[in-house]
Short mmCIF file of C-alpha atoms and ligand atoms in Angstrom, two decimals:
data_model
loop_
_atom_site.label_atom_id
_atom_site.label_comp_id
_atom_site.label_asym_id
_atom_site.label_seq_id
_atom_site.Cartn_x
_atom_site.Cartn_y
_atom_site.Cartn_z
CA MET A 1 -99.15 -62.94 -121.75
CA ALA A 2 -97.20 -66.08 -120.86
CA SER A 3 -99.51 -68.30 -118.85
CA PRO A 4 -98.54 -67.91 -115.19
CA PRO A 5 -98.03 -71.33 -113.60
CA GLU A 6 -100.77 -70.73 -111.03
CA GLU A 7 -103.37 -70.30 -113.81
CA LYS A 8 -105.19 -73.53 -114.55
CA GLN A 9 -104.07 -74.93 -117.89
CA ARG A 10 -106.68 -76.57 -120.07
CA PRO A 11 -106.39 -77.79 -123.66
CA ALA A 12 -109.19 -77.49 -126.20
CA ARG A 13 -111.73 -80.31 -126.45
CA PHE A 14 -114.03 -80.90 -129.37
CA LEU A 15 -116.47 -83.53 -130.59
CA LEU A 16 -115.58 -85.79 -133.52
CA ASP A 17 -117.92 -88.60 -134.56
CA GLY A 18 -119.49 -88.82 -131.11
CA HIS A 19 -116.16 -88.89 -129.24
CA VAL A 20 -114.52 -86.04 -127.38
CA VAL A 21 -111.01 -85.26 -128.63
CA GLU A 22 -108.75 -83.55 -126.10
CA ALA A 23 -106.18 -81.71 -128.20
CA ALA A 24 -103.45 -81.56 -125.54
CA ASP A 25 -100.78 -82.21 -128.18
CA ALA A 26 -101.82 -79.32 -130.46
CA SER A 27 -99.74 -76.13 -130.34
CA PRO A 28 -101.53 -72.74 -130.47
CA THR A 29 -100.99 -72.65 -134.24
CA THR A 30 -101.45 -76.30 -135.18
CA THR A 31 -104.02 -76.17 -137.95
CA LEU A 32 -107.04 -78.42 -137.93
CA LEU A 33 -105.84 -79.85 -141.25
CA GLN A 34 -102.46 -80.80 -139.75
CA TYR A 35 -104.18 -82.28 -136.72
CA LEU A 36 -106.63 -84.33 -138.75
CA ARG A 37 -104.02 -85.72 -141.11
CA GLY A 38 -101.39 -86.18 -138.35
CA PRO A 39 -102.39 -87.27 -134.84
CA LEU A 40 -105.97 -88.17 -135.84
CA GLY A 41 -104.91 -90.12 -138.95
CA ARG A 42 -107.77 -88.76 -141.04
CA CYS A 43 -106.26 -88.22 -144.46
CA GLY A 44 -109.52 -87.76 -146.35
CA THR A 45 -109.22 -84.01 -145.88
CA LYS A 46 -106.68 -82.69 -148.38
CA GLU A 47 -104.20 -79.85 -148.56
CA GLY A 48 -104.19 -77.95 -151.84
CA CYS A 49 -103.05 -74.41 -151.17
CA ALA A 50 -102.86 -74.03 -147.36
CA GLU A 51 -104.23 -70.50 -147.69
CA GLY A 52 -107.99 -70.79 -147.85
CA ASP A 53 -108.20 -70.53 -151.63
CA CYS A 54 -108.89 -74.00 -153.06
CA GLY A 55 -111.35 -75.65 -150.65
CA ALA A 56 -109.64 -79.10 -150.69
CA CYS A 57 -109.38 -78.92 -146.89
CA THR A 58 -113.04 -77.99 -146.26
CA VAL A 59 -114.64 -79.53 -143.17
CA VAL A 60 -117.85 -78.66 -141.35
CA VAL A 61 -117.79 -77.20 -137.86
CA GLY A 62 -120.86 -77.35 -135.62
CA GLU A 63 -121.41 -74.82 -132.86
CA PRO A 64 -124.04 -74.87 -130.13
CA HIS A 65 -126.71 -72.42 -131.26
CA GLY A 66 -129.94 -71.83 -129.38
CA GLU A 67 -131.27 -75.24 -128.38
CA GLY A 68 -129.44 -77.01 -131.19
CA MET A 69 -126.40 -76.78 -133.43
CA ARG A 70 -125.34 -74.60 -136.36
CA TYR A 71 -123.12 -76.29 -138.93
CA ARG A 72 -120.92 -74.37 -141.35
CA ALA A 73 -118.16 -75.17 -143.83
CA VAL A 74 -114.69 -73.85 -142.90
CA ASN A 75 -111.17 -74.14 -144.32
CA SER A 76 -109.28 -76.46 -141.96
CA CYS A 77 -105.90 -75.37 -143.40
CA ILE A 78 -106.04 -71.95 -141.73
CA ARG A 79 -108.09 -72.79 -138.64
CA PHE A 80 -106.09 -73.30 -135.45
CA VAL A 81 -107.09 -76.32 -133.35
CA PRO A 82 -107.53 -74.55 -129.98
CA THR A 83 -110.29 -72.38 -131.51
CA LEU A 84 -112.45 -75.50 -131.89
CA ASP A 85 -113.03 -75.84 -128.17
CA GLY A 86 -116.67 -76.67 -127.37
CA LYS A 87 -117.48 -77.35 -131.03
CA GLU A 88 -118.09 -80.38 -133.26
CA VAL A 89 -115.87 -81.23 -136.22
CA VAL A 90 -117.32 -83.19 -139.14
CA THR A 91 -114.95 -84.54 -141.79
CA VAL A 92 -115.48 -86.48 -145.00
CA GLU A 93 -114.87 -89.70 -143.02
CA SER A 94 -117.83 -88.84 -140.76
CA LEU A 95 -120.40 -89.10 -143.52
CA ARG A 96 -120.36 -92.74 -144.62
CA ALA A 97 -122.48 -95.03 -142.44
CA PRO A 98 -120.69 -97.89 -140.59
CA ASP A 99 -122.23 -100.40 -143.04
CA GLY A 100 -120.61 -98.53 -145.92
CA THR A 101 -123.74 -96.74 -147.15
CA LEU A 102 -122.75 -93.44 -148.69
CA HIS A 103 -124.28 -90.19 -147.56
CA PRO A 104 -126.75 -88.73 -150.12
CA VAL A 105 -124.18 -86.03 -150.95
CA GLN A 106 -121.53 -88.66 -151.74
CA GLN A 107 -124.02 -90.83 -153.61
CA ALA A 108 -125.10 -87.87 -155.72
CA LEU A 109 -121.48 -87.14 -156.67
CA VAL A 110 -121.00 -90.79 -157.68
CA GLU A 111 -124.21 -90.86 -159.74
CA ALA A 112 -123.39 -87.57 -161.48
CA HIS A 113 -119.82 -88.75 -162.33
CA ALA A 114 -118.59 -85.69 -160.49
CA SER A 115 -115.09 -86.86 -159.56
CA GLN A 116 -112.03 -87.78 -161.62
CA CYS A 117 -108.69 -87.61 -159.77
CA GLY A 118 -110.71 -87.08 -156.59
CA PHE A 119 -108.26 -84.71 -154.91
CA CYS A 120 -110.77 -81.89 -154.61
CA THR A 121 -113.72 -84.21 -153.94
CA PRO A 122 -113.65 -84.35 -150.11
CA GLY A 123 -113.77 -80.55 -150.04
CA PHE A 124 -116.73 -80.49 -152.44
CA VAL A 125 -118.45 -83.18 -150.36
CA MET A 126 -118.13 -81.09 -147.22
CA SER A 127 -119.28 -77.81 -148.83
CA LEU A 128 -122.27 -79.67 -150.25
CA PHE A 129 -122.90 -81.38 -146.91
CA ALA A 130 -123.15 -77.96 -145.23
CA LEU A 131 -125.65 -76.93 -147.94
CA TRP A 132 -127.56 -80.23 -147.55
CA LEU A 133 -127.87 -79.62 -143.81
CA GLU A 134 -128.99 -76.03 -144.28
CA ARG A 135 -131.68 -76.59 -146.91
CA GLU A 136 -134.33 -79.04 -148.07
CA ALA A 137 -133.71 -78.31 -151.76
CA VAL A 138 -131.21 -76.19 -153.68
CA THR A 139 -131.28 -73.93 -156.67
CA ARG A 140 -128.37 -73.93 -159.09
CA GLU A 141 -127.53 -70.38 -157.95
CA ALA A 142 -127.34 -71.51 -154.31
CA ALA A 143 -125.09 -74.42 -155.30
CA VAL A 144 -122.77 -72.15 -157.32
CA GLU A 145 -122.53 -69.79 -154.36
CA ALA A 146 -121.93 -72.61 -151.84
CA LEU A 147 -119.14 -74.03 -154.03
CA SER A 148 -117.47 -70.73 -154.89
CA GLY A 149 -114.58 -71.59 -152.55
CA ASN A 150 -113.91 -75.04 -154.06
CA LEU A 151 -111.65 -75.47 -157.06
CA CYS A 152 -111.63 -78.54 -159.30
CA ARG A 153 -108.94 -78.82 -161.96
CA CYS A 154 -110.08 -81.93 -163.85
CA THR A 155 -113.75 -82.90 -163.55
CA GLY A 156 -115.34 -79.61 -164.52
CA TYR A 157 -118.10 -78.00 -162.55
CA ARG A 158 -121.19 -79.11 -164.47
CA PRO A 159 -121.33 -82.67 -163.05
CA ILE A 160 -120.58 -81.34 -159.57
CA LEU A 161 -123.46 -78.87 -159.85
CA ASP A 162 -125.66 -81.70 -161.18
CA ALA A 163 -124.81 -83.65 -158.02
CA ALA A 164 -125.77 -80.65 -155.90
CA MET A 165 -129.15 -80.52 -157.62
CA ARG A 166 -129.63 -84.27 -157.13
CA MET A 167 -128.53 -84.74 -153.49
CA HIS A 168 -131.74 -83.77 -151.72
CA GLY A 169 -133.73 -86.12 -153.93
CA LEU A 170 -131.83 -89.17 -152.68
CA GLY A 171 -133.78 -89.39 -149.46
CA PRO A 172 -132.76 -88.85 -145.85
CA SER A 173 -129.59 -90.18 -144.30
CA THR A 174 -130.09 -92.62 -141.44
CA HIS A 175 -126.49 -91.99 -140.41
CA TRP A 176 -126.90 -88.19 -140.39
CA PRO A 177 -130.56 -87.51 -139.58
CA LYS A 178 -131.48 -83.83 -139.73
CA GLY A 179 -133.74 -81.80 -137.50
CA THR A 180 -133.99 -80.17 -134.12
CA GLU A 181 -134.24 -83.42 -132.15
CA HIS A 182 -131.01 -84.76 -133.64
CA ASP A 183 -129.24 -81.44 -133.29
CA ALA A 184 -130.24 -81.29 -129.62
CA ARG A 185 -128.78 -84.78 -129.11
CA ARG A 186 -125.49 -83.76 -130.74
CA ARG A 187 -125.45 -80.57 -128.77
CA ALA A 188 -125.65 -82.57 -125.55
CA GLN A 189 -122.50 -84.46 -126.59
CA VAL A 190 -120.38 -81.35 -127.29
CA PRO A 191 -117.91 -80.86 -124.44
CA VAL A 192 -118.73 -77.96 -122.14
CA ASP A 193 -116.16 -76.70 -119.66
CA PRO A 194 -116.47 -73.78 -117.24
CA GLN A 195 -112.72 -73.14 -117.54
CA PRO A 196 -111.45 -71.17 -120.54
CA VAL A 197 -108.84 -72.77 -122.78
CA ARG A 198 -105.37 -71.85 -121.57
CA THR A 199 -102.17 -73.47 -122.72
CA PRO A 200 -98.63 -72.09 -123.04
CA GLY A 201 -98.93 -69.33 -125.65
CA TYR A 202 -102.73 -69.42 -125.94
CA PHE A 203 -105.56 -67.99 -123.87
CA ALA A 204 -109.24 -67.74 -124.78
CA PRO A 205 -111.09 -65.61 -122.21
CA ARG A 206 -114.84 -65.94 -121.92
CA THR A 207 -115.83 -62.34 -121.07
CA ILE A 208 -115.07 -58.93 -122.60
CA ALA A 209 -113.70 -57.76 -119.26
CA ALA A 210 -111.28 -60.71 -119.02
CA LEU A 211 -110.21 -60.23 -122.64
CA ALA A 212 -109.65 -56.49 -122.17
CA GLN A 213 -107.69 -57.05 -118.97
CA ALA A 214 -105.51 -59.77 -120.49
CA TYR A 215 -104.74 -57.59 -123.54
CA LEU A 216 -103.97 -54.57 -121.35
CA GLU A 217 -101.53 -56.64 -119.30
CA ALA A 218 -99.90 -58.18 -122.36
CA PRO A 219 -100.35 -55.77 -125.31
CA ASP A 220 -97.72 -57.65 -127.35
CA SER A 221 -100.04 -60.66 -127.58
CA LEU A 222 -101.61 -61.43 -130.90
CA LEU A 223 -105.34 -60.89 -130.84
CA LEU A 224 -106.90 -63.69 -132.89
CA ALA A 225 -110.42 -63.58 -134.33
CA GLY A 226 -111.35 -65.80 -137.32
CA GLY A 227 -107.73 -66.34 -138.34
CA THR A 228 -108.38 -65.91 -142.06
CA ASP A 229 -105.56 -63.37 -142.21
CA VAL A 230 -103.49 -64.68 -139.30
CA GLY A 231 -103.66 -68.32 -140.47
CA LEU A 232 -101.69 -67.39 -143.59
CA TRP A 233 -98.97 -65.69 -141.54
CA VAL A 234 -98.28 -69.19 -140.19
CA THR A 235 -98.91 -71.41 -143.20
CA LYS A 236 -97.44 -69.15 -145.91
CA GLN A 237 -95.08 -66.74 -144.18
CA LEU A 238 -93.92 -69.33 -141.60
CA ARG A 239 -94.01 -66.66 -138.91
CA ASP A 240 -93.64 -67.50 -135.23
CA LEU A 241 -96.53 -65.78 -133.52
CA PRO A 242 -96.45 -64.13 -130.12
CA PRO A 243 -98.77 -65.58 -127.45
CA ILE A 244 -102.29 -65.69 -128.79
CA LEU A 245 -105.30 -64.08 -127.17
CA TYR A 246 -108.37 -65.57 -128.86
CA LEU A 247 -111.55 -63.50 -128.80
CA GLY A 248 -113.87 -66.06 -130.41
CA ASP A 249 -114.92 -67.65 -127.11
CA VAL A 250 -116.35 -64.37 -125.77
CA ALA A 251 -120.09 -64.90 -126.28
CA GLU A 252 -120.83 -61.19 -125.65
CA LEU A 253 -118.74 -60.31 -128.70
CA ASP A 254 -120.69 -62.64 -130.98
CA ARG A 255 -123.69 -60.30 -130.98
CA ILE A 256 -125.37 -58.19 -133.61
CA VAL A 257 -127.88 -55.70 -132.27
CA GLU A 258 -129.73 -52.59 -133.43
CA LYS A 259 -128.94 -49.76 -131.05
CA ASP A 260 -129.19 -45.96 -131.24
CA GLY A 261 -129.93 -45.86 -134.96
CA ALA A 262 -127.09 -48.23 -135.86
CA LEU A 263 -126.41 -51.89 -136.37
CA GLU A 264 -123.74 -52.90 -133.87
CA ILE A 265 -121.69 -55.89 -134.99
CA GLY A 266 -119.51 -57.46 -132.30
CA ALA A 267 -115.89 -58.50 -132.79
CA ALA A 268 -116.59 -62.23 -132.75
CA ALA A 269 -119.50 -62.09 -135.24
CA SER A 270 -118.55 -63.86 -138.46
CA LEU A 271 -118.52 -62.17 -141.84
CA THR A 272 -121.43 -64.46 -142.77
CA ASP A 273 -123.52 -63.13 -139.91
CA GLY A 274 -122.24 -59.55 -140.11
CA TYR A 275 -122.89 -59.23 -143.83
CA GLY A 276 -126.19 -61.12 -143.40
CA ALA A 277 -127.37 -58.40 -141.01
CA ILE A 278 -126.04 -55.57 -143.23
CA VAL A 279 -127.58 -56.97 -146.42
CA ALA A 280 -130.93 -57.46 -144.67
CA ARG A 281 -130.92 -53.65 -144.25
CA TYR A 282 -128.97 -52.71 -147.39
CA PRO A 283 -130.01 -55.28 -150.05
CA MET A 284 -127.89 -53.41 -152.64
CA LEU A 285 -124.76 -54.68 -150.84
CA ALA A 286 -125.61 -58.34 -151.49
CA GLU A 287 -123.13 -58.69 -154.35
CA LEU A 288 -120.22 -57.39 -152.27
CA ALA A 289 -121.12 -59.81 -149.47
CA GLU A 290 -121.27 -62.70 -151.92
CA ARG A 291 -117.96 -61.79 -153.55
CA PHE A 292 -116.07 -61.42 -150.26
CA GLY A 293 -113.82 -64.51 -150.10
CA SER A 294 -115.90 -67.70 -150.13
CA PRO A 295 -118.49 -69.17 -147.75
CA PRO A 296 -115.83 -71.01 -145.67
CA VAL A 297 -113.75 -67.81 -145.39
CA ARG A 298 -116.82 -65.79 -144.38
CA ASN A 299 -117.87 -68.48 -141.87
CA SER A 300 -114.56 -68.19 -139.97
CA GLY A 301 -113.51 -64.59 -140.61
CA THR A 302 -115.02 -61.62 -138.82
CA LEU A 303 -116.11 -58.18 -140.03
CA CYS A 304 -114.23 -56.52 -137.17
CA GLY A 305 -111.10 -58.49 -138.13
CA ASN A 306 -111.33 -57.07 -141.65
CA VAL A 307 -111.71 -53.56 -140.24
CA ALA A 308 -108.96 -53.95 -137.61
CA ASN A 309 -106.52 -55.54 -140.03
CA GLY A 310 -106.94 -52.39 -142.12
CA SER A 311 -105.64 -53.71 -145.42
CA PRO A 312 -105.79 -51.03 -148.14
CA ILE A 313 -107.55 -53.61 -150.32
CA GLY A 314 -109.97 -54.86 -147.66
CA ASP A 315 -113.50 -54.90 -149.04
CA SER A 316 -115.62 -53.91 -146.06
CA MET A 317 -114.09 -50.55 -145.25
CA PRO A 318 -114.98 -48.46 -148.34
CA VAL A 319 -118.71 -49.05 -147.95
CA LEU A 320 -118.66 -48.89 -144.15
CA ILE A 321 -116.79 -45.57 -144.33
CA ALA A 322 -119.15 -44.23 -147.00
CA LEU A 323 -122.10 -45.11 -144.77
CA GLY A 324 -120.53 -43.18 -141.87
CA SER A 325 -119.79 -46.21 -139.70
CA GLU A 326 -117.93 -46.02 -136.40
CA VAL A 327 -115.60 -48.33 -134.53
CA VAL A 328 -116.06 -48.95 -130.83
CA LEU A 329 -112.59 -49.34 -129.32
CA ARG A 330 -112.01 -50.95 -125.95
CA ARG A 331 -108.90 -50.68 -123.77
CA GLY A 332 -109.09 -52.09 -120.26
CA GLU A 333 -112.34 -50.72 -118.86
CA GLN A 334 -112.41 -47.68 -121.17
CA GLU A 335 -114.29 -47.41 -124.46
CA ARG A 336 -114.10 -44.73 -127.13
CA VAL A 337 -115.83 -44.37 -130.48
CA LEU A 338 -114.11 -43.21 -133.67
CA PRO A 339 -115.39 -42.57 -137.18
CA MET A 340 -114.06 -45.58 -139.08
CA GLU A 341 -111.85 -43.51 -141.40
CA ALA A 342 -110.03 -42.11 -138.35
CA LEU A 343 -108.77 -45.60 -137.54
CA TYR A 344 -106.38 -45.61 -140.49
CA LEU A 345 -103.28 -43.46 -140.05
CA GLY A 346 -101.03 -44.99 -142.73
CA TYR A 347 -100.09 -48.27 -144.34
CA ARG A 348 -100.99 -50.88 -141.70
CA LYS A 349 -100.82 -48.12 -139.08
CA SER A 350 -103.89 -47.69 -136.92
CA ALA A 351 -105.07 -45.31 -134.24
CA MET A 352 -105.47 -48.20 -131.80
CA GLN A 353 -103.29 -47.88 -128.72
CA PRO A 354 -101.34 -50.83 -127.28
CA GLY A 355 -103.84 -53.12 -125.57
CA GLU A 356 -106.78 -51.55 -127.41
CA PHE A 357 -109.05 -53.55 -129.72
CA VAL A 358 -112.17 -53.18 -131.86
CA ARG A 359 -115.06 -54.26 -129.65
CA ALA A 360 -117.67 -53.60 -132.35
CA VAL A 361 -118.45 -51.80 -135.57
CA ARG A 362 -121.51 -49.54 -135.77
CA VAL A 363 -123.20 -49.23 -139.14
CA PRO A 364 -125.88 -46.50 -139.48
CA LEU A 365 -129.31 -47.80 -140.43
CA PRO A 366 -130.57 -46.99 -143.93
CA ARG A 367 -132.31 -43.69 -144.70
CA ALA A 368 -134.96 -43.43 -147.38
CA ASP A 369 -133.25 -40.39 -148.96
CA ARG A 370 -129.81 -41.96 -149.23
CA HIS A 371 -128.49 -43.74 -152.33
CA VAL A 372 -125.86 -46.36 -151.58
CA ALA A 373 -123.72 -48.55 -153.82
CA THR A 374 -120.41 -50.37 -153.73
CA TYR A 375 -118.49 -51.93 -156.61
CA LYS A 376 -115.59 -54.37 -156.51
CA ILE A 377 -113.20 -54.67 -159.46
CA SER A 378 -111.14 -57.88 -159.43
CA LYS A 379 -109.72 -60.23 -162.04
CA ARG A 380 -112.12 -63.05 -161.11
CA ARG A 381 -115.69 -62.62 -159.95
CA ASP A 382 -115.43 -64.97 -156.98
CA GLN A 383 -112.78 -65.48 -154.34
CA ASP A 384 -110.48 -62.69 -155.50
CA ILE A 385 -108.89 -59.64 -153.94
CA SER A 386 -109.96 -56.20 -155.18
CA ALA A 387 -107.89 -54.09 -157.53
CA VAL A 388 -110.26 -51.23 -156.75
CA CYS A 389 -113.30 -51.14 -154.49
CA ALA A 390 -115.51 -48.05 -154.56
CA ALA A 391 -118.39 -47.05 -152.33
CA PHE A 392 -120.85 -44.19 -152.55
CA ALA A 393 -123.50 -42.92 -150.11
CA PHE A 394 -125.28 -39.83 -151.48
CA THR A 395 -128.22 -37.79 -150.31
CA LEU A 396 -129.90 -36.20 -153.33
CA ARG A 397 -132.49 -33.46 -153.05
CA GLY A 398 -134.24 -31.68 -155.91
CA GLY A 399 -131.66 -33.00 -158.37
CA ASN A 400 -128.76 -31.66 -156.28
CA VAL A 401 -126.17 -33.47 -154.20
CA GLU A 402 -126.88 -32.59 -150.60
CA GLU A 403 -124.39 -35.00 -149.06
CA ALA A 404 -121.71 -37.04 -150.84
CA ARG A 405 -119.62 -39.66 -149.06
CA ILE A 406 -117.19 -41.50 -151.30
CA ALA A 407 -114.56 -44.03 -150.20
CA TYR A 408 -112.18 -46.28 -152.09
CA GLY A 409 -110.02 -49.32 -151.43
CA GLY A 410 -106.98 -50.11 -153.59
CA MET A 411 -106.29 -46.44 -154.34
CA ALA A 412 -104.05 -45.47 -151.41
CA ALA A 413 -102.07 -46.93 -148.50
CA THR A 414 -105.28 -47.13 -146.47
CA PRO A 415 -108.99 -47.33 -147.20
CA LYS A 416 -109.69 -43.64 -147.82
CA ARG A 417 -112.40 -41.05 -148.44
CA ALA A 418 -112.23 -39.03 -151.63
CA ALA A 419 -112.43 -35.61 -149.97
CA ALA A 420 -111.73 -33.51 -153.10
CA ALA A 421 -114.27 -35.42 -155.19
CA GLU A 422 -116.85 -35.06 -152.41
CA ASP A 423 -116.19 -31.28 -152.30
CA ALA A 424 -116.56 -31.08 -156.07
CA LEU A 425 -120.04 -32.60 -155.82
CA ARG A 426 -121.54 -31.17 -152.63
CA GLY A 427 -124.33 -28.72 -153.43
CA LYS A 428 -123.96 -29.25 -157.19
CA PRO A 429 -126.51 -30.67 -159.63
CA TRP A 430 -126.21 -34.48 -159.87
CA SER A 431 -125.27 -34.24 -163.54
CA ALA A 432 -122.70 -35.61 -165.97
CA THR A 433 -120.87 -32.26 -165.77
CA SER A 434 -120.53 -32.52 -161.98
CA VAL A 435 -119.38 -36.12 -162.29
CA ARG A 436 -116.64 -35.04 -164.74
CA ALA A 437 -115.48 -32.39 -162.27
CA ALA A 438 -115.43 -34.97 -159.48
CA ILE A 439 -113.40 -37.36 -161.63
CA GLU A 440 -110.82 -34.61 -162.17
CA ALA A 441 -110.77 -34.06 -158.40
CA LEU A 442 -110.04 -37.77 -157.84
CA ALA A 443 -106.56 -37.10 -159.25
CA ARG A 444 -105.97 -34.83 -156.23
CA ASP A 445 -107.34 -37.42 -153.82
CA PHE A 446 -105.30 -40.39 -154.96
CA ALA A 447 -101.95 -41.38 -156.45
CA PRO A 448 -102.42 -45.16 -156.73
CA ILE A 449 -99.57 -47.60 -157.31
CA ASP A 450 -98.80 -50.25 -159.92
CA ASP A 451 -98.85 -53.79 -158.57
CA MET A 452 -99.72 -57.31 -159.66
CA ARG A 453 -103.44 -56.62 -159.38
CA ALA A 454 -103.59 -53.50 -161.54
CA SER A 455 -101.59 -50.59 -162.90
CA ALA A 456 -101.89 -47.13 -161.35
CA ALA A 457 -103.45 -45.80 -164.55
CA TYR A 458 -106.08 -48.57 -164.58
CA ARG A 459 -106.95 -47.91 -160.95
CA GLN A 460 -107.34 -44.16 -161.56
CA ARG A 461 -109.48 -44.82 -164.63
CA MET A 462 -111.66 -47.32 -162.76
CA ALA A 463 -112.17 -44.99 -159.80
CA GLY A 464 -113.73 -42.46 -162.17
CA ALA A 465 -115.64 -45.07 -164.18
CA LEU A 466 -117.28 -46.41 -161.03
CA LEU A 467 -118.47 -42.93 -160.10
CA GLU A 468 -119.95 -42.65 -163.61
CA ARG A 469 -121.62 -46.00 -163.10
CA PHE A 470 -123.13 -44.85 -159.80
CA HIS A 471 -124.41 -41.73 -161.54
CA ALA A 472 -125.93 -43.80 -164.33
CA GLN A 473 -127.61 -46.15 -161.88
CA THR A 474 -129.08 -43.42 -159.72
CA THR A 475 -130.35 -41.34 -162.64
CA GLY A 476 -131.34 -44.07 -165.07
CA ALA A 477 -128.89 -42.59 -167.63
CA SER A 478 -126.84 -45.09 -169.62
CA ALA A 479 -123.19 -45.20 -168.51
C1 FAD B 501 -109.08 -67.19 -149.28
C2 FAD B 501 -109.27 -65.85 -148.68
C3 FAD B 501 -110.07 -64.92 -149.33
C4 FAD B 501 -110.22 -63.64 -148.80
N1 FAD B 501 -111.01 -62.76 -149.47
C5 FAD B 501 -111.14 -61.52 -148.98
C6 FAD B 501 -111.94 -60.57 -149.70
O1 FAD B 501 -112.56 -60.88 -150.72
N2 FAD B 501 -112.00 -59.30 -149.21
C7 FAD B 501 -111.33 -58.93 -148.08
O2 FAD B 501 -111.42 -57.78 -147.68
N3 FAD B 501 -110.60 -59.81 -147.37
C8 FAD B 501 -110.48 -61.09 -147.81
N4 FAD B 501 -109.72 -62.00 -147.11
C9 FAD B 501 -109.03 -61.56 -145.88
C10 FAD B 501 -109.74 -61.94 -144.55
O3 FAD B 501 -110.68 -62.94 -144.73
C11 FAD B 501 -110.43 -60.74 -143.93
O4 FAD B 501 -109.52 -59.68 -143.72
C12 FAD B 501 -111.14 -61.10 -142.60
O5 FAD B 501 -112.19 -60.21 -142.38
C13 FAD B 501 -110.20 -61.09 -141.40
O6 FAD B 501 -110.95 -61.37 -140.24
P1 FAD B 501 -110.48 -62.48 -139.21
O7 FAD B 501 -111.50 -62.52 -138.14
O8 FAD B 501 -110.20 -63.75 -139.90
O9 FAD B 501 -109.12 -61.81 -138.68
P2 FAD B 501 -107.82 -62.49 -138.08
O10 FAD B 501 -107.07 -63.21 -139.13
O11 FAD B 501 -108.14 -63.24 -136.85
O12 FAD B 501 -107.04 -61.15 -137.66
C14 FAD B 501 -106.56 -60.25 -138.64
C15 FAD B 501 -105.81 -59.09 -137.96
O13 FAD B 501 -106.75 -58.27 -137.26
C16 FAD B 501 -106.48 -58.24 -135.86
N5 FAD B 501 -107.78 -58.30 -135.20
C17 FAD B 501 -108.78 -59.19 -135.44
N6 FAD B 501 -109.88 -58.83 -134.73
C18 FAD B 501 -109.54 -57.72 -134.04
C19 FAD B 501 -110.26 -56.87 -133.15
N7 FAD B 501 -111.52 -57.11 -132.83
N8 FAD B 501 -109.62 -55.79 -132.65
C20 FAD B 501 -108.31 -55.52 -132.97
N9 FAD B 501 -107.59 -56.29 -133.81
C21 FAD B 501 -108.21 -57.37 -134.34
C22 FAD B 501 -105.61 -59.45 -135.58
O14 FAD B 501 -104.79 -59.24 -134.46
C23 FAD B 501 -104.81 -59.52 -136.87
O15 FAD B 501 -103.78 -58.58 -136.84
C24 FAD B 501 -109.57 -63.29 -147.60
C25 FAD B 501 -108.80 -64.24 -146.90
C26 FAD B 501 -108.65 -65.51 -147.44
C27 FAD B 501 -107.83 -66.51 -146.71
S1 FES B 502 -105.86 -76.26 -148.61
FE1 FES B 502 -106.66 -74.90 -150.08
S2 FES B 502 -108.27 -73.93 -148.97
FE2 FES B 502 -107.27 -75.13 -147.50
S1 FES B 503 -111.57 -84.27 -159.53
FE1 FES B 503 -109.49 -83.79 -159.93
S2 FES B 503 -109.29 -81.77 -159.15
FE2 FES B 503 -111.38 -82.16 -159.00
#
């Protein structure tokens, strides 16, 4: 997909403190962090890990939304500059007023003595700024959740959480007034261009048809969504990427709709929005959504990217498979629909053909007679990768298991259904005896491996224990 010379080239342009930045000197994989600290000379934003884990690089990105703007925290260390076209970037330098008055978020951190070495502080400021914009007051729980992607090694979290609780009480900011009128004014300043971004090695089509055609013509391109996996291939693995085809500028893909008894989540919809829609229908999945990465990771990353990437330890697939979800695949002008489990043929091997991509994921709507749960086992509660992730969707009738769908992550080379355990339960009483038989069957379904996250024996034990837990929760028995 090299850019033919006759195609009009156009670099990305974004808004920064009221000025339009034309990023003509950014390569397709220049990260926003590199660009801020390099050409833009903004060194307030820090690099801690360069892999989305520590939050030192957090900035806020504003996107036109309805009549106004929607601001969200993102990790600038894994976000490529060209993907910021038509958006606003807010950094820690943006918050202080020209006369030196601190923003209420910054003032609250000062008053609560919430900074020592200060290295992590700009990242905390920006995560809190996103929260300050979103709400008029915060609970401690909301602050803990908003800061779950920010690490501090020396201050300790109590003063930082105290600052979060204090910030809304410090009055409005004259420098950053909130509200629809101000958002509409900022929206009017964001650069709008009818031409898609196209530079050597990067193309961001605006329609599904243009994206599908470009991918069909150049199937060796790298399809980029939120970049929360791909970003690390550059910053940690130092890989040279093939030409990038970015799907995030296709407005039609950033849609979540209810259609034909399913929730259809488009390829450009963020994990925040995708999980928001799923949890609104399946409240029991709230914990999984909250424990997936951190808010900045979920704000950039997409649900379809998680599904397409197909990692055996990806967290979305077990529950989506258990629910009977489907993937809508697009290649050129053709679409086909597959049960999600049929997408995974082997370790990182998918059923997608060259030039084919996930256009959307379809999640069946809840049914009153279905019991659903998913459990994630990881070493830390927040911001950690699963050792084992289990998901169950059972229809129970008259004390018997009418339908059992069980899927696991971390137990095989792909996210996988537990076919033998399902067989052991179907039509049987939903009893401790049946659960024991199903646990024995799990040994036929899976031969997990030892790795740094868990031993094979631990994984096998946990797979059974989580089924016992599901039984206990659905029957009221103690586990
Ligand atoms: C700090 C951190 C924490 C994380 N925590 C978790 C976690 O808790 N659980 C978890 O499961 N994952 C986690 N991840 C991994 C990552 O966030 C997810 O896999 C995410 O959903 C990937 O989506 P993306 O849009 O960022 O994909 P990208 O990085 O843009 O793409 C990933 C891969 O999928 C392909 N792709 C993307 N979209 C499509 C499409 N529509 N069709 C075909 N191919 C496509 C790309 O070509 C690429 O190969 C974490 C990542 C980071 C950096
Ligand atoms: S530098 Fe650690 S999350 Fe970006
Ligand atoms: S203040 Fe030193 S790491 Fe947080």
